[in-house]
Coordinates of C-alpha atoms (C1' of nucleotides) in Angstrom, one line a residue:
Chain E
M262 CA 59.4 47.8 -202.1
K263 CA 62.6 48.7 -200.4
S264 CA 65.1 51.8 -201.0
D265 CA 68.6 50.2 -201.1
T266 CA 70.2 51.3 -198.2
E267 CA 67.2 49.2 -196.2
T268 CA 68.5 46.2 -198.0
D269 CA 72.1 46.5 -197.3
T270 CA 73.2 44.4 -194.8
M271 CA 75.7 47.4 -194.0
Q272 CA 73.1 50.5 -192.2
S273 CA 73.8 53.6 -193.8
F274 CA 71.8 56.5 -194.0
T275 CA 71.4 58.8 -197.6
F276 CA 70.8 61.9 -198.0
N277 CA 70.9 64.4 -201.4
G278 CA 72.9 61.8 -202.0
N279 CA 75.6 61.6 -199.4
S280 CA 75.5 58.6 -196.7
F281 CA 75.8 59.0 -193.3
P282 CA 77.6 56.6 -190.7
T283 CA 74.4 57.0 -188.2
Y284 CA 70.4 58.0 -188.8
Q285 CA 71.4 61.2 -186.1
D286 CA 74.6 62.2 -188.3
M287 CA 71.8 62.2 -191.6
V288 CA 69.3 63.9 -189.3
N289 CA 71.9 66.8 -188.9
A290 CA 72.8 67.3 -192.7
K291 CA 68.7 67.8 -192.7
R292 CA 68.9 70.5 -189.8
K293 CA 72.0 72.0 -191.6
R294 CA 70.2 71.7 -195.2
N295 CA 67.5 73.6 -194.2
Q296 CA 68.8 76.8 -191.4
D297 CA 70.7 77.0 -194.7
M298 CA 67.6 77.5 -196.6
L299 CA 65.6 79.2 -194.0
A300 CA 69.4 82.0 -194.0
S301 CA 69.7 82.1 -198.2
S302 CA 66.0 82.8 -198.9
G303 CA 65.7 86.2 -197.3
L304 CA 62.8 85.0 -195.5
L305 CA 64.0 86.0 -191.8
E306 CA 64.8 89.3 -193.4
A307 CA 61.3 89.4 -195.4
K308 CA 59.5 89.2 -191.2
A309 CA 61.2 91.5 -189.9
A310 CA 60.3 94.4 -192.4
M311 CA 57.0 92.6 -192.1
D312 CA 56.7 92.9 -188.4
N313 CA 58.3 96.7 -188.9
A314 CA 55.7 97.8 -191.4
F315 CA 53.2 96.1 -189.1
L316 CA 53.6 97.6 -186.0
E317 CA 54.0 101.2 -188.2
E318 CA 50.5 100.4 -189.2
K319 CA 49.2 99.6 -185.9
R320 CA 50.8 102.8 -184.4
R321 CA 48.8 105.0 -187.4
L322 CA 45.7 102.9 -186.4
S323 CA 46.4 103.7 -182.8
T324 CA 45.3 107.1 -183.7
A325 CA 42.4 106.4 -185.9
S326 CA 39.5 104.3 -184.8
T327 CA 38.3 101.7 -187.2
T328 CA 35.7 100.4 -188.1
R329 CA 36.0 97.1 -189.5
G330 CA 36.4 93.3 -187.3
L331 CA 35.2 93.0 -183.8
K332 CA 35.0 95.2 -181.4
R333 CA 37.0 94.5 -178.1
S334 CA 34.6 93.5 -176.1
S335 CA 34.3 95.2 -172.5
E336 CA 34.4 92.2 -170.6
S337 CA 37.0 90.4 -172.6
K338 CA 39.0 88.2 -170.5
T339 CA 42.5 89.3 -172.3
Q340 CA 44.0 91.9 -172.0
P341 CA 42.4 95.6 -172.0
S342 CA 42.8 97.4 -174.5
S343 CA 45.8 96.2 -176.0
D344 CA 46.7 99.3 -178.2
Q345 CA 48.7 101.2 -175.9
T346 CA 52.5 101.0 -176.3
T347 CA 53.9 99.3 -173.2
L348 CA 52.0 97.1 -171.9
P349 CA 52.6 96.1 -168.6
R350 CA 54.4 92.8 -168.4
R351 CA 52.4 90.1 -167.6
K352 CA 54.0 87.7 -164.1
S353 CA 53.2 84.9 -163.3
S354 CA 51.8 84.4 -159.5
R355 CA 52.4 80.6 -160.3
L356 CA 56.1 81.1 -160.3
A357 CA 56.3 84.0 -157.7
G358 CA 54.8 81.7 -155.4
V359 CA 51.8 83.8 -154.6
S360 CA 48.7 81.6 -154.1
A361 CA 45.7 82.5 -156.1
P362 CA 42.8 84.5 -154.2
N363 CA 40.5 82.3 -152.3
I364 CA 40.5 78.9 -154.4
Y365 CA 43.1 76.5 -153.6
I366 CA 43.4 72.3 -155.0
E367 CA 41.6 70.6 -152.5
S368 CA 42.9 66.9 -153.6
E369 CA 44.0 65.6 -157.1
G370 CA 43.2 62.8 -158.7
L371 CA 45.7 61.0 -161.2
T372 CA 43.3 62.1 -164.4
G373 CA 42.1 65.5 -163.7
N374 CA 39.9 64.8 -161.6
I375 CA 40.4 67.9 -159.0
E376 CA 38.6 69.0 -156.3
F377 CA 38.9 73.1 -155.8
G378 CA 38.7 74.1 -152.4
G379 CA 38.1 77.8 -150.9
G380 CA 37.0 80.5 -153.2
D381 CA 33.6 82.1 -154.0
Q382 CA 30.5 79.8 -155.3
D383 CA 30.8 80.4 -158.5
I384 CA 34.7 79.5 -159.1
N385 CA 34.2 76.9 -156.7
R386 CA 31.8 74.8 -159.1
P387 CA 33.6 71.1 -158.0
S388 CA 35.3 69.4 -161.0
H389 CA 34.0 66.0 -162.0
Y390 CA 35.9 63.2 -163.5
N391 CA 36.8 64.1 -166.9
N392 CA 35.0 67.2 -166.4
R393 CA 31.8 65.4 -166.5
V394 CA 28.7 66.7 -165.2
N395 CA 28.3 65.6 -161.6
D396 CA 29.5 62.8 -160.4
G397 CA 27.7 60.4 -161.7
S398 CA 24.5 60.9 -160.4
D399 CA 21.3 60.9 -161.8
L400 CA 20.1 64.3 -163.9
T401 CA 16.7 65.1 -162.9
I402 CA 15.0 67.2 -166.1
A403 CA 15.4 70.2 -164.3
D404 CA 18.9 69.7 -163.8
A405 CA 19.8 68.7 -167.3
V406 CA 17.9 71.9 -168.3
E407 CA 19.5 74.1 -166.2
L408 CA 23.4 72.4 -167.0
T409 CA 22.8 74.1 -170.1
G410 CA 23.6 77.7 -169.2
S411 CA 21.5 80.8 -168.4
K412 CA 22.2 81.5 -171.8
W413 CA 19.2 79.1 -173.0
V414 CA 17.7 79.1 -169.7
K415 CA 14.8 81.8 -169.7
E416 CA 11.4 82.0 -168.2
G417 CA 9.5 78.7 -168.2
T418 CA 11.9 76.5 -169.7
V419 CA 12.4 74.2 -167.2
E420 CA 8.4 73.6 -167.0
S421 CA 8.2 73.0 -170.5
A422 CA 11.3 70.2 -171.3
E423 CA 9.5 68.6 -168.2
Y424 CA 5.9 69.2 -169.8
F425 CA 7.9 67.5 -172.7
L426 CA 9.6 64.7 -171.0
T427 CA 6.6 63.7 -167.8
K428 CA 3.6 64.0 -170.4
T429 CA 3.6 64.3 -174.1
L430 CA 6.4 62.2 -174.7
P431 CA 4.6 59.3 -172.8
D432 CA 1.6 60.2 -174.1
I433 CA 3.1 59.6 -177.9
I434 CA 4.0 56.3 -176.5
D435 CA 1.2 55.4 -175.2
D436 CA -0.7 56.2 -177.6
S437 CA 1.4 54.5 -181.0
I438 CA 4.3 52.1 -180.6
P439 CA 2.7 49.1 -181.4
I440 CA 6.1 47.4 -180.4
S441 CA 4.2 45.8 -177.2
S442 CA 1.6 44.9 -179.3
F443 CA 1.8 43.0 -182.6
K444 CA -1.6 42.1 -182.9
K445 CA -3.0 45.8 -182.3
K446 CA -0.8 46.8 -184.8
T447 CA -2.4 44.9 -187.3
N448 CA -5.6 46.2 -186.8
K449 CA -4.4 49.8 -187.9
E450 CA -3.2 50.1 -191.2
S451 CA 0.2 50.2 -193.0
P452 CA 2.1 47.2 -193.6
T453 CA -0.5 44.7 -193.6
S454 CA -2.1 47.4 -196.5
V455 CA 0.6 47.3 -197.9
T456 CA 0.5 43.8 -198.0
S457 CA -2.4 43.6 -199.3
S458 CA -2.7 46.0 -202.5
G459 CA -0.2 43.6 -203.9
L460 CA 3.7 45.7 -202.6
D461 CA 4.7 42.2 -200.6
S462 CA 7.9 41.5 -203.2
P463 CA 10.3 44.5 -202.9
T464 CA 11.0 43.7 -207.2
S465 CA 7.4 44.4 -207.9
A466 CA 6.7 47.2 -209.8
S467 CA 4.2 48.7 -208.5
A468 CA 6.3 48.8 -204.8
K469 CA 8.8 50.1 -207.2
K470 CA 6.7 52.8 -208.7
L471 CA 5.9 53.6 -205.4
L472 CA 9.2 53.6 -204.0
R473 CA 10.3 56.5 -206.4
S474 CA 6.7 58.5 -205.3
Q475 CA 7.5 58.8 -202.2
I476 CA 11.1 60.0 -202.6
A477 CA 9.9 62.6 -205.4
S478 CA 7.6 63.6 -203.0
L479 CA 10.2 64.8 -200.1
S480 CA 10.4 68.5 -199.8
V481 CA 12.2 70.7 -197.6
D482 CA 10.9 74.3 -199.0
D483 CA 9.4 76.1 -195.6
P484 CA 12.6 77.0 -193.2
D485 CA 9.6 78.1 -190.8
T486 CA 8.2 74.6 -190.3
C487 CA 11.4 72.6 -192.0
V488 CA 14.2 73.5 -189.8
A489 CA 15.1 74.7 -186.4
K490 CA 18.0 75.5 -183.8
V491 CA 18.2 72.5 -181.6
T492 CA 21.3 72.8 -180.2
P493 CA 24.2 75.7 -179.3
D494 CA 27.2 74.1 -181.3
R495 CA 27.3 71.6 -184.5
I496 CA 26.0 68.0 -184.4
Y497 CA 27.6 64.6 -184.4
S498 CA 24.4 63.0 -184.3
V499 CA 20.9 62.3 -185.2
V500 CA 18.1 60.0 -184.4
C501 CA 14.5 59.7 -184.9
H502 CA 11.9 58.7 -181.8
P503 CA 10.8 55.3 -182.9
C504 CA 6.9 56.2 -182.9
P505 CA 5.4 55.5 -186.7
D506 CA 2.9 58.8 -186.1
K507 CA 5.1 61.6 -185.0
V508 CA 8.3 63.6 -185.5
I509 CA 10.7 63.8 -182.8
V510 CA 14.5 63.9 -183.4
C511 CA 16.9 64.0 -181.2
A512 CA 20.1 66.3 -182.2
G513 CA 23.4 65.8 -179.9
D514 CA 26.4 68.4 -180.6
K515 CA 29.8 68.8 -179.5
Q516 CA 29.8 70.5 -176.3
G517 CA 27.1 67.3 -174.8
H518 CA 24.2 69.2 -175.8
L519 CA 21.1 66.7 -176.1
G520 CA 18.2 68.2 -178.0
I521 CA 14.8 66.5 -178.7
W522 CA 13.0 69.1 -181.4
N523 CA 8.6 67.5 -181.0
V524 CA 9.0 68.8 -184.6
D525 CA 4.9 69.0 -185.6
Q526 CA 4.6 71.2 -182.3
Y527 CA 5.3 73.8 -184.3
G528 CA 2.8 76.8 -184.5
C529 CA 1.7 75.6 -181.7
P530 CA 0.7 78.7 -179.2
T531 CA 3.9 81.2 -178.7
A532 CA 5.5 82.3 -175.3
E533 CA 2.4 84.3 -175.3
S534 CA -0.3 83.0 -175.3
A535 CA 1.2 79.9 -173.3
V536 CA -0.4 80.8 -170.3
H537 CA -2.9 77.8 -170.9
P538 CA -3.7 75.3 -167.9
A539 CA -3.2 72.4 -170.9
R540 CA 0.0 73.1 -172.2
P541 CA 1.7 75.7 -169.5
L542 CA 4.6 77.6 -170.7
S543 CA 4.9 76.2 -174.1
T544 CA 7.9 76.8 -176.2
S545 CA 6.8 78.2 -179.4
D546 CA 8.7 75.9 -181.9
G547 CA 9.0 73.0 -180.0
V548 CA 12.5 72.2 -179.4
H549 CA 13.9 71.1 -175.9
L550 CA 17.6 71.1 -174.4
F551 CA 19.2 69.3 -171.8
K552 CA 23.0 68.6 -171.5
P553 CA 23.3 65.3 -169.6
H554 CA 27.3 65.4 -171.5
S555 CA 30.4 67.5 -171.3
G556 CA 31.9 66.1 -174.1
S557 CA 31.2 65.5 -177.7
L558 CA 27.9 63.2 -177.5
S559 CA 28.9 61.0 -180.2
T560 CA 26.2 58.6 -180.6
M561 CA 22.6 58.0 -179.6
A562 CA 19.8 55.3 -179.9
W563 CA 16.4 55.3 -178.8
N564 CA 15.3 51.6 -177.7
N565 CA 13.3 49.3 -179.4
S566 CA 10.2 50.5 -177.5
G567 CA 10.9 54.1 -177.3
T568 CA 10.9 54.3 -173.8
S569 CA 14.6 55.0 -173.4
L570 CA 17.5 57.2 -174.9
L571 CA 20.8 55.8 -174.6
S572 CA 23.3 58.6 -175.7
S573 CA 27.4 58.7 -175.4
S574 CA 29.7 61.1 -175.7
Y575 CA 33.7 61.6 -175.4
D576 CA 33.3 62.6 -171.6
G577 CA 33.3 58.6 -171.6
S578 CA 29.9 58.4 -170.5
V579 CA 27.3 56.5 -171.1
R580 CA 23.9 57.9 -169.9
A581 CA 20.0 56.8 -170.8
F582 CA 16.8 58.8 -169.9
D583 CA 14.5 56.7 -169.3
V584 CA 10.7 57.2 -169.2
E585 CA 9.3 55.3 -166.6
K586 CA 12.3 57.2 -163.9
Q587 CA 12.0 60.6 -166.3
V588 CA 16.3 60.9 -165.1
F589 CA 19.3 61.1 -167.2
E590 CA 20.6 58.1 -165.4
E591 CA 24.7 57.5 -165.5
I592 CA 24.1 53.6 -166.8
F593 CA 28.4 53.6 -167.5
A594 CA 31.6 55.8 -166.9
T595 CA 35.0 55.4 -168.5
Y596 CA 37.8 55.7 -165.3
D597 CA 41.3 54.9 -164.6
D598 CA 43.2 52.3 -162.9
D599 CA 43.7 54.5 -159.5
D600 CA 42.1 51.8 -156.4
M601 CA 39.0 54.8 -155.6
Y602 CA 37.5 53.5 -159.4
R603 CA 37.9 49.3 -157.7
D604 CA 34.5 49.2 -158.0
K605 CA 33.0 50.6 -160.2
L606 CA 31.8 49.4 -164.3
G607 CA 34.4 51.0 -165.9
F608 CA 37.3 50.4 -163.8
G609 CA 40.3 50.6 -165.7
T610 CA 38.5 51.6 -169.2
D611 CA 40.5 55.4 -169.5
N612 CA 43.7 55.8 -169.9
G613 CA 43.6 59.5 -170.1
Y614 CA 43.6 62.7 -172.1
N615 CA 43.7 60.7 -175.3
S616 CA 40.9 58.2 -174.9
W617 CA 37.6 58.6 -174.7
I618 CA 34.1 56.9 -176.7
Q619 CA 34.0 57.5 -180.0
S620 CA 30.7 55.5 -180.8
M621 CA 28.4 53.3 -179.1
E622 CA 25.7 50.3 -180.9
L623 CA 22.9 48.6 -178.8
D624 CA 23.4 44.6 -178.7
H625 CA 20.7 43.2 -181.1
R626 CA 21.3 40.0 -179.8
F627 CA 19.1 41.5 -176.8
E628 CA 16.1 43.7 -177.1
S629 CA 16.4 44.9 -173.9
G630 CA 18.3 48.4 -175.1
K631 CA 20.3 47.4 -171.8
C632 CA 23.5 45.5 -173.5
F633 CA 25.6 47.6 -176.0
F634 CA 29.4 48.0 -177.2
L635 CA 31.0 50.9 -177.6
S636 CA 33.9 51.7 -179.3
T637 CA 36.8 53.8 -178.2
S638 CA 40.4 56.3 -179.4
E639 CA 42.2 53.9 -178.9
G640 CA 40.9 51.5 -180.4
C641 CA 39.3 49.0 -178.2
V642 CA 35.5 48.1 -178.6
M643 CA 33.8 46.6 -175.3
H644 CA 30.7 45.6 -174.4
I645 CA 28.6 46.3 -171.1
D646 CA 26.4 43.9 -170.3
L647 CA 23.4 45.4 -168.0
R648 CA 20.9 42.6 -166.9
S649 CA 21.3 41.8 -163.3
R650 CA 24.3 43.3 -161.9
G651 CA 26.1 44.9 -164.6
K652 CA 29.0 43.9 -166.3
L653 CA 31.8 44.9 -168.6
T654 CA 31.6 41.8 -170.8
F655 CA 34.9 42.8 -172.9
N656 CA 37.2 45.3 -173.5
R657 CA 39.2 44.7 -175.9
T658 CA 41.7 45.9 -178.5
F659 CA 40.4 45.6 -182.2
S660 CA 42.1 48.3 -183.8
E661 CA 45.5 49.6 -183.9
K662 CA 43.6 52.9 -184.2
K663 CA 40.7 54.9 -183.8
I664 CA 37.5 53.0 -184.2
N665 CA 34.9 55.3 -186.0
T666 CA 32.0 53.0 -185.7
V667 CA 31.2 49.8 -183.7
R668 CA 27.5 48.4 -185.8
S669 CA 26.1 44.9 -184.5
M670 CA 23.8 43.7 -187.0
R671 CA 20.4 43.2 -187.0
G672 CA 19.1 41.1 -189.4
L673 CA 15.4 41.7 -189.9
I674 CA 14.3 39.3 -192.8
S675 CA 11.6 41.8 -194.2
P676 CA 10.8 45.2 -193.1
F677 CA 7.5 43.7 -191.1
E678 CA 9.4 41.9 -189.1
R679 CA 10.2 44.9 -187.8
L680 CA 6.8 44.1 -186.0
T681 CA 8.1 40.6 -184.6
Y682 CA 11.6 40.6 -184.8
Y683 CA 11.4 41.5 -181.4
H684 CA 10.0 38.0 -180.0
S685 CA 13.1 36.3 -182.4
F686 CA 16.6 35.5 -182.5
H687 CA 18.9 35.6 -185.5
P688 CA 21.6 33.9 -185.6
N689 CA 24.0 36.6 -187.5
R690 CA 23.3 39.4 -184.4
S691 CA 26.2 38.1 -182.8
T692 CA 28.2 39.8 -185.9
L693 CA 30.8 43.1 -185.5
A694 CA 31.6 45.5 -188.4
T695 CA 34.3 48.1 -187.4
A696 CA 36.1 50.6 -189.0
G697 CA 38.4 53.6 -188.1
L698 CA 41.4 55.2 -189.2
T699 CA 42.9 52.4 -190.1
G700 CA 41.1 52.5 -193.1
I701 CA 40.4 48.9 -192.5
V702 CA 36.7 47.6 -192.4
Q703 CA 36.5 44.5 -189.8
L704 CA 34.0 42.0 -189.0
W705 CA 33.8 40.0 -185.7
D706 CA 32.1 37.5 -184.3
V707 CA 31.3 38.1 -180.8
R708 CA 30.8 34.8 -179.8
S709 CA 34.1 33.8 -180.6
I710 CA 36.0 37.0 -178.5
P711 CA 39.0 35.1 -176.4
S712 CA 38.2 35.7 -172.8
N713 CA 41.8 35.0 -172.2
L714 CA 43.3 37.8 -172.3
S715 CA 46.8 36.6 -173.9
K716 CA 44.6 35.8 -177.3
A717 CA 44.4 38.7 -179.2
P718 CA 40.5 38.7 -181.2
K719 CA 40.3 37.8 -184.6
P720 CA 38.6 39.6 -187.4
F721 CA 37.0 36.4 -189.2
A722 CA 36.3 38.8 -192.5
W723 CA 38.6 41.8 -193.4
Q724 CA 39.6 44.9 -195.9
N725 CA 41.4 47.9 -196.1
L726 CA 39.9 50.5 -198.5
G727 CA 42.7 52.4 -198.9
G728 CA 44.6 53.3 -196.3
R729 CA 42.7 56.8 -195.2
S730 CA 40.4 56.5 -193.0
I731 CA 36.9 55.3 -192.5
N732 CA 34.1 57.4 -191.1
S733 CA 31.6 54.6 -190.8
A734 CA 30.4 51.5 -191.7
F735 CA 26.7 50.1 -191.3
F736 CA 24.6 46.5 -191.7
S737 CA 21.3 48.1 -193.5
P738 CA 18.4 46.4 -191.8
S739 CA 18.3 43.3 -192.8
G740 CA 22.2 42.6 -192.2
K741 CA 22.4 41.7 -196.1
R742 CA 24.5 44.8 -196.5
L743 CA 27.1 46.4 -195.1
L744 CA 27.8 50.1 -196.3
T745 CA 31.0 52.1 -195.6
T746 CA 31.7 56.2 -196.1
T747 CA 35.3 56.8 -196.8
Q748 CA 38.2 59.5 -196.0
S749 CA 39.0 58.2 -200.0
D750 CA 35.9 59.9 -201.1
K751 CA 34.1 56.4 -202.1
L752 CA 31.1 55.0 -200.5
Q753 CA 31.3 51.3 -200.9
I754 CA 28.9 48.1 -200.8
F755 CA 29.5 44.5 -199.1
E756 CA 27.2 41.6 -199.3
D757 CA 26.5 39.0 -197.1
V758 CA 29.7 39.3 -195.3
Q759 CA 28.6 37.3 -192.3
T760 CA 29.3 34.4 -195.2
K761 CA 32.6 35.2 -195.9
S762 CA 36.0 35.2 -194.7
G763 CA 39.3 36.7 -195.3
V764 CA 39.6 39.3 -197.3
I765 CA 36.0 40.5 -198.7
Q766 CA 35.3 42.5 -201.7
P767 CA 33.0 45.6 -202.1
L768 CA 30.0 44.9 -204.5
R769 CA 29.9 48.2 -205.8
S770 CA 31.5 51.1 -204.7
I771 CA 30.5 54.8 -206.1
H772 CA 33.1 58.0 -206.2
H773 CA 31.8 60.8 -203.4
D774 CA 33.0 63.7 -202.0
N775 CA 33.4 63.2 -198.7
Q776 CA 35.8 66.1 -197.6
T777 CA 33.9 68.1 -195.2
G778 CA 37.2 69.8 -194.1
R779 CA 37.2 70.7 -189.6
W780 CA 34.3 72.4 -188.8
L781 CA 31.9 69.9 -190.1
S782 CA 31.1 66.8 -189.0
T783 CA 32.3 64.0 -191.2
F784 CA 29.6 61.9 -193.3
M785 CA 28.1 58.8 -192.3
A786 CA 25.9 57.2 -194.7
R787 CA 23.0 55.9 -192.8
W788 CA 20.4 52.7 -193.9
H789 CA 16.4 52.5 -194.2
T790 CA 14.6 49.7 -194.9
T791 CA 11.2 51.4 -196.6
L792 CA 7.9 49.6 -196.6
T793 CA 7.9 48.8 -199.9
G794 CA 10.4 46.5 -198.8
H795 CA 13.6 48.3 -200.4
E796 CA 16.3 48.9 -199.1
I797 CA 17.8 52.7 -199.4
F798 CA 20.1 54.7 -197.8
I799 CA 21.0 58.6 -196.9
V800 CA 24.6 60.7 -196.6
G801 CA 25.1 64.3 -196.7
S802 CA 27.0 66.3 -199.3
M803 CA 29.3 69.0 -200.3
T804 CA 27.6 70.6 -203.8
Q805 CA 26.1 73.5 -204.0
P806 CA 23.3 74.1 -203.8
R807 CA 23.2 71.9 -200.7
C808 CA 21.6 68.4 -200.2
M809 CA 20.9 65.3 -199.0
E810 CA 21.3 62.4 -201.2
I811 CA 19.0 59.2 -201.5
F812 CA 20.7 56.1 -202.6
S813 CA 19.1 52.9 -203.9
H814 CA 20.7 49.7 -202.0
D815 CA 23.2 49.2 -205.4
A816 CA 24.4 53.0 -204.6
E817 CA 21.9 54.5 -207.6
L818 CA 21.2 58.3 -206.2
M819 CA 17.6 58.1 -206.9
R820 CA 17.2 62.0 -205.7
A821 CA 19.2 64.8 -204.0
V822 CA 16.5 66.0 -201.8
R823 CA 16.8 69.9 -201.6
G824 CA 14.6 73.3 -201.0
D825 CA 15.0 76.6 -199.7
A826 CA 15.1 75.3 -196.1
M827 CA 18.0 73.2 -197.2
T828 CA 21.3 76.1 -196.3
A829 CA 23.6 74.0 -195.0
V830 CA 25.7 70.9 -195.0
A831 CA 23.7 67.9 -193.5
S832 CA 26.7 66.1 -191.6
R833 CA 24.9 63.7 -189.4
C834 CA 21.6 62.6 -191.9
C835 CA 19.2 60.0 -190.3
F836 CA 15.4 58.1 -191.9
H837 CA 12.8 57.8 -189.2
S838 CA 12.6 54.4 -188.9
N839 CA 8.3 53.0 -188.6
A840 CA 7.1 56.3 -190.0
N841 CA 4.6 54.9 -192.7
K842 CA 5.7 58.0 -194.8
L843 CA 9.5 58.4 -195.9
I844 CA 10.6 61.1 -193.1
V845 CA 14.7 62.5 -193.4
V846 CA 16.5 64.6 -191.3
G847 CA 19.2 66.1 -191.5
G848 CA 22.0 68.2 -188.6
S849 CA 24.5 70.7 -189.5
S850 CA 27.8 72.4 -188.1
S851 CA 25.5 75.1 -186.3
G852 CA 23.3 72.7 -184.3
R853 CA 20.2 72.9 -187.0
V854 CA 18.1 70.0 -187.8
T855 CA 16.7 70.2 -191.2
V856 CA 13.8 67.7 -191.7
A857 CA 12.3 66.1 -195.6
R858 CA 9.1 64.9 -195.8
Chain U
dC37 C1' 58.4 55.7 -184.0
dT38 C1' 55.5 60.1 -182.1
dA39 C1' 54.2 64.9 -181.5
dT40 C1' 53.3 68.8 -183.7
dC41 C1' 52.1 71.9 -188.0
dG42 C1' 49.2 73.1 -191.8
dG43 C1' 46.2 73.1 -195.0
dT44 C1' 42.0 72.2 -196.2
dT45 C1' 36.3 72.6 -195.4
dA46 C1' 31.5 76.0 -194.2
dG47 C1' 28.7 78.6 -191.3
dA48 C1' 27.2 82.1 -188.4
dG49 C1' 27.4 85.7 -185.8
dG50 C1' 28.7 90.3 -184.9
dT51 C1' 30.3 95.1 -187.2
Chain B
dA111 C1' 29.4 93.5 -197.0
dC112 C1' 33.1 92.3 -194.7
dC113 C1' 35.6 89.9 -190.7
dT114 C1' 36.4 86.5 -187.1
dC115 C1' 36.1 82.5 -184.6
dT116 C1' 35.5 77.8 -184.7
dC117 C1' 40.5 74.6 -182.7
dC118 C1' 40.5 65.4 -181.0
dA119 C1' 38.8 65.4 -188.0
dC120 C1' 41.9 64.1 -191.0
dC121 C1' 46.2 64.4 -194.0
dG122 C1' 50.9 64.5 -195.1
dA123 C1' 55.4 66.5 -194.1
dT124 C1' 58.5 67.5 -190.6
dA125 C1' 61.1 68.0 -186.3
dG126 C1' 62.9 65.7 -182.9

DNA sequence: CTATCGGTTAGAGGT
DNA sequence: ACCTCTCCACCGATAG
């Protein structure tokens, strides 16, 4: 629809029924209207009156002590006690030409890469590119723990984290991961036994019944065992380690903390009884805190064998904790196009303040965990291939605005294929889905991203989901379904998108309140394939009492998981991917993780 | 067109 | 029980 003014060939701008020859005239008229309105509204007088009343009240209170509100902390960095009638006027040392005491800028890069010189040791911490935790070198476990700060590092904290990562975790992997050997796993219980009991078809009545009973039995009642504070700040991402018989939850928070909760260590010896040779200095709650990043830890992913945990951050870096190497290694980082970064993989991928890594996804065509995609706040998608020497395969603009998720299809055929797919190559794994602030979900074939930079990449299918932002678009494990969570309060399911082209239509669309507001992470509904072969998904919820909602593949609400321990909104949820029992995990805005099973 | 503002939202932690 | 802090999540409106 075009207004009359736009369709006129003569340029004219109307406002309040008057027409103006230029846009600027119209704007001026608008401003005059606004000023007149403000002047005639009496607001200015009212404000002056309120200011006076406020000062009066303040003067009155300054003679009597108040009992409400926060007491001004003695070490407050702001002004000293504020209620003196006149404060000394603040003066800028910079404007006065006075240099700061004992500190000066040694060198300054193009984007905030400032090296300080002089000063005390404390003040003189080096500032790294994008304020990252270090210059990109490996972080030992102790480094990563100590970066969390003195508030979280107590006697024995480092030792207990080291014990967990060097001993407990490798033992768990050796004991239970079936991935390296499919045959080994077939000797054990689980999928095979499920098949033999006639549950091979998800449509069979017995399979459905089993699924319903598994979902019905989920509980979150005991706050002592179901909930733990895993990170200091609000949780941006949660994942479970893939080992089938242990629950090890990783949560990433807003400040770049990575918390790992060994859930069933709960109840192990407390700090007092921990002087025990076999389990030196175990913490009572099994939570270990690290800080591999300085910005929001946006996505985490374990590789298939559970030996390497990748994490991406708004600070522009991707790190991997490798069980063999025992360090948090920076495997990719963005840099601006300053010549000094010419030899870096991420050279020229950082465009300054408005530029960060929003999400990460492993490339499921290669099972090494060494190839991955990144999406950025500026609508770009990168592909990084760390096999052999490592290269940035492409960095192309896929969208005009921020891309909240980039996902690569896995295309498992059945749940049992989970045990074998590592050896197969599924053709649909070159299918990518991106979604973000433009409100358009787009599907791409990675193989057809033009290497010629003058040719823009083109999606083969897309849909505009109502204009508002899309929080996430996730493929189900089979690849059959694509699930979107949107700011227009919808959950939508598309099917078989890789066979379509042009505008695609969702098969199901249901209403879901996704208005999390400013202080909670946005909802992102996520899939799971059960051992009964069903695809279900989980999403957080704003409803009271708090709950996590489990839906069937056709968007039927199967269960709202609630209980006494479910006291906060679980903004980011996930399933345990490999456990024989159904286990769901949610992360809250205060760093607490809730486990339902 | 781009930058900025106000509104919205929920939980923890201090007094 | 009440107050304060969170501050790149996003939308819609408005100023420049």
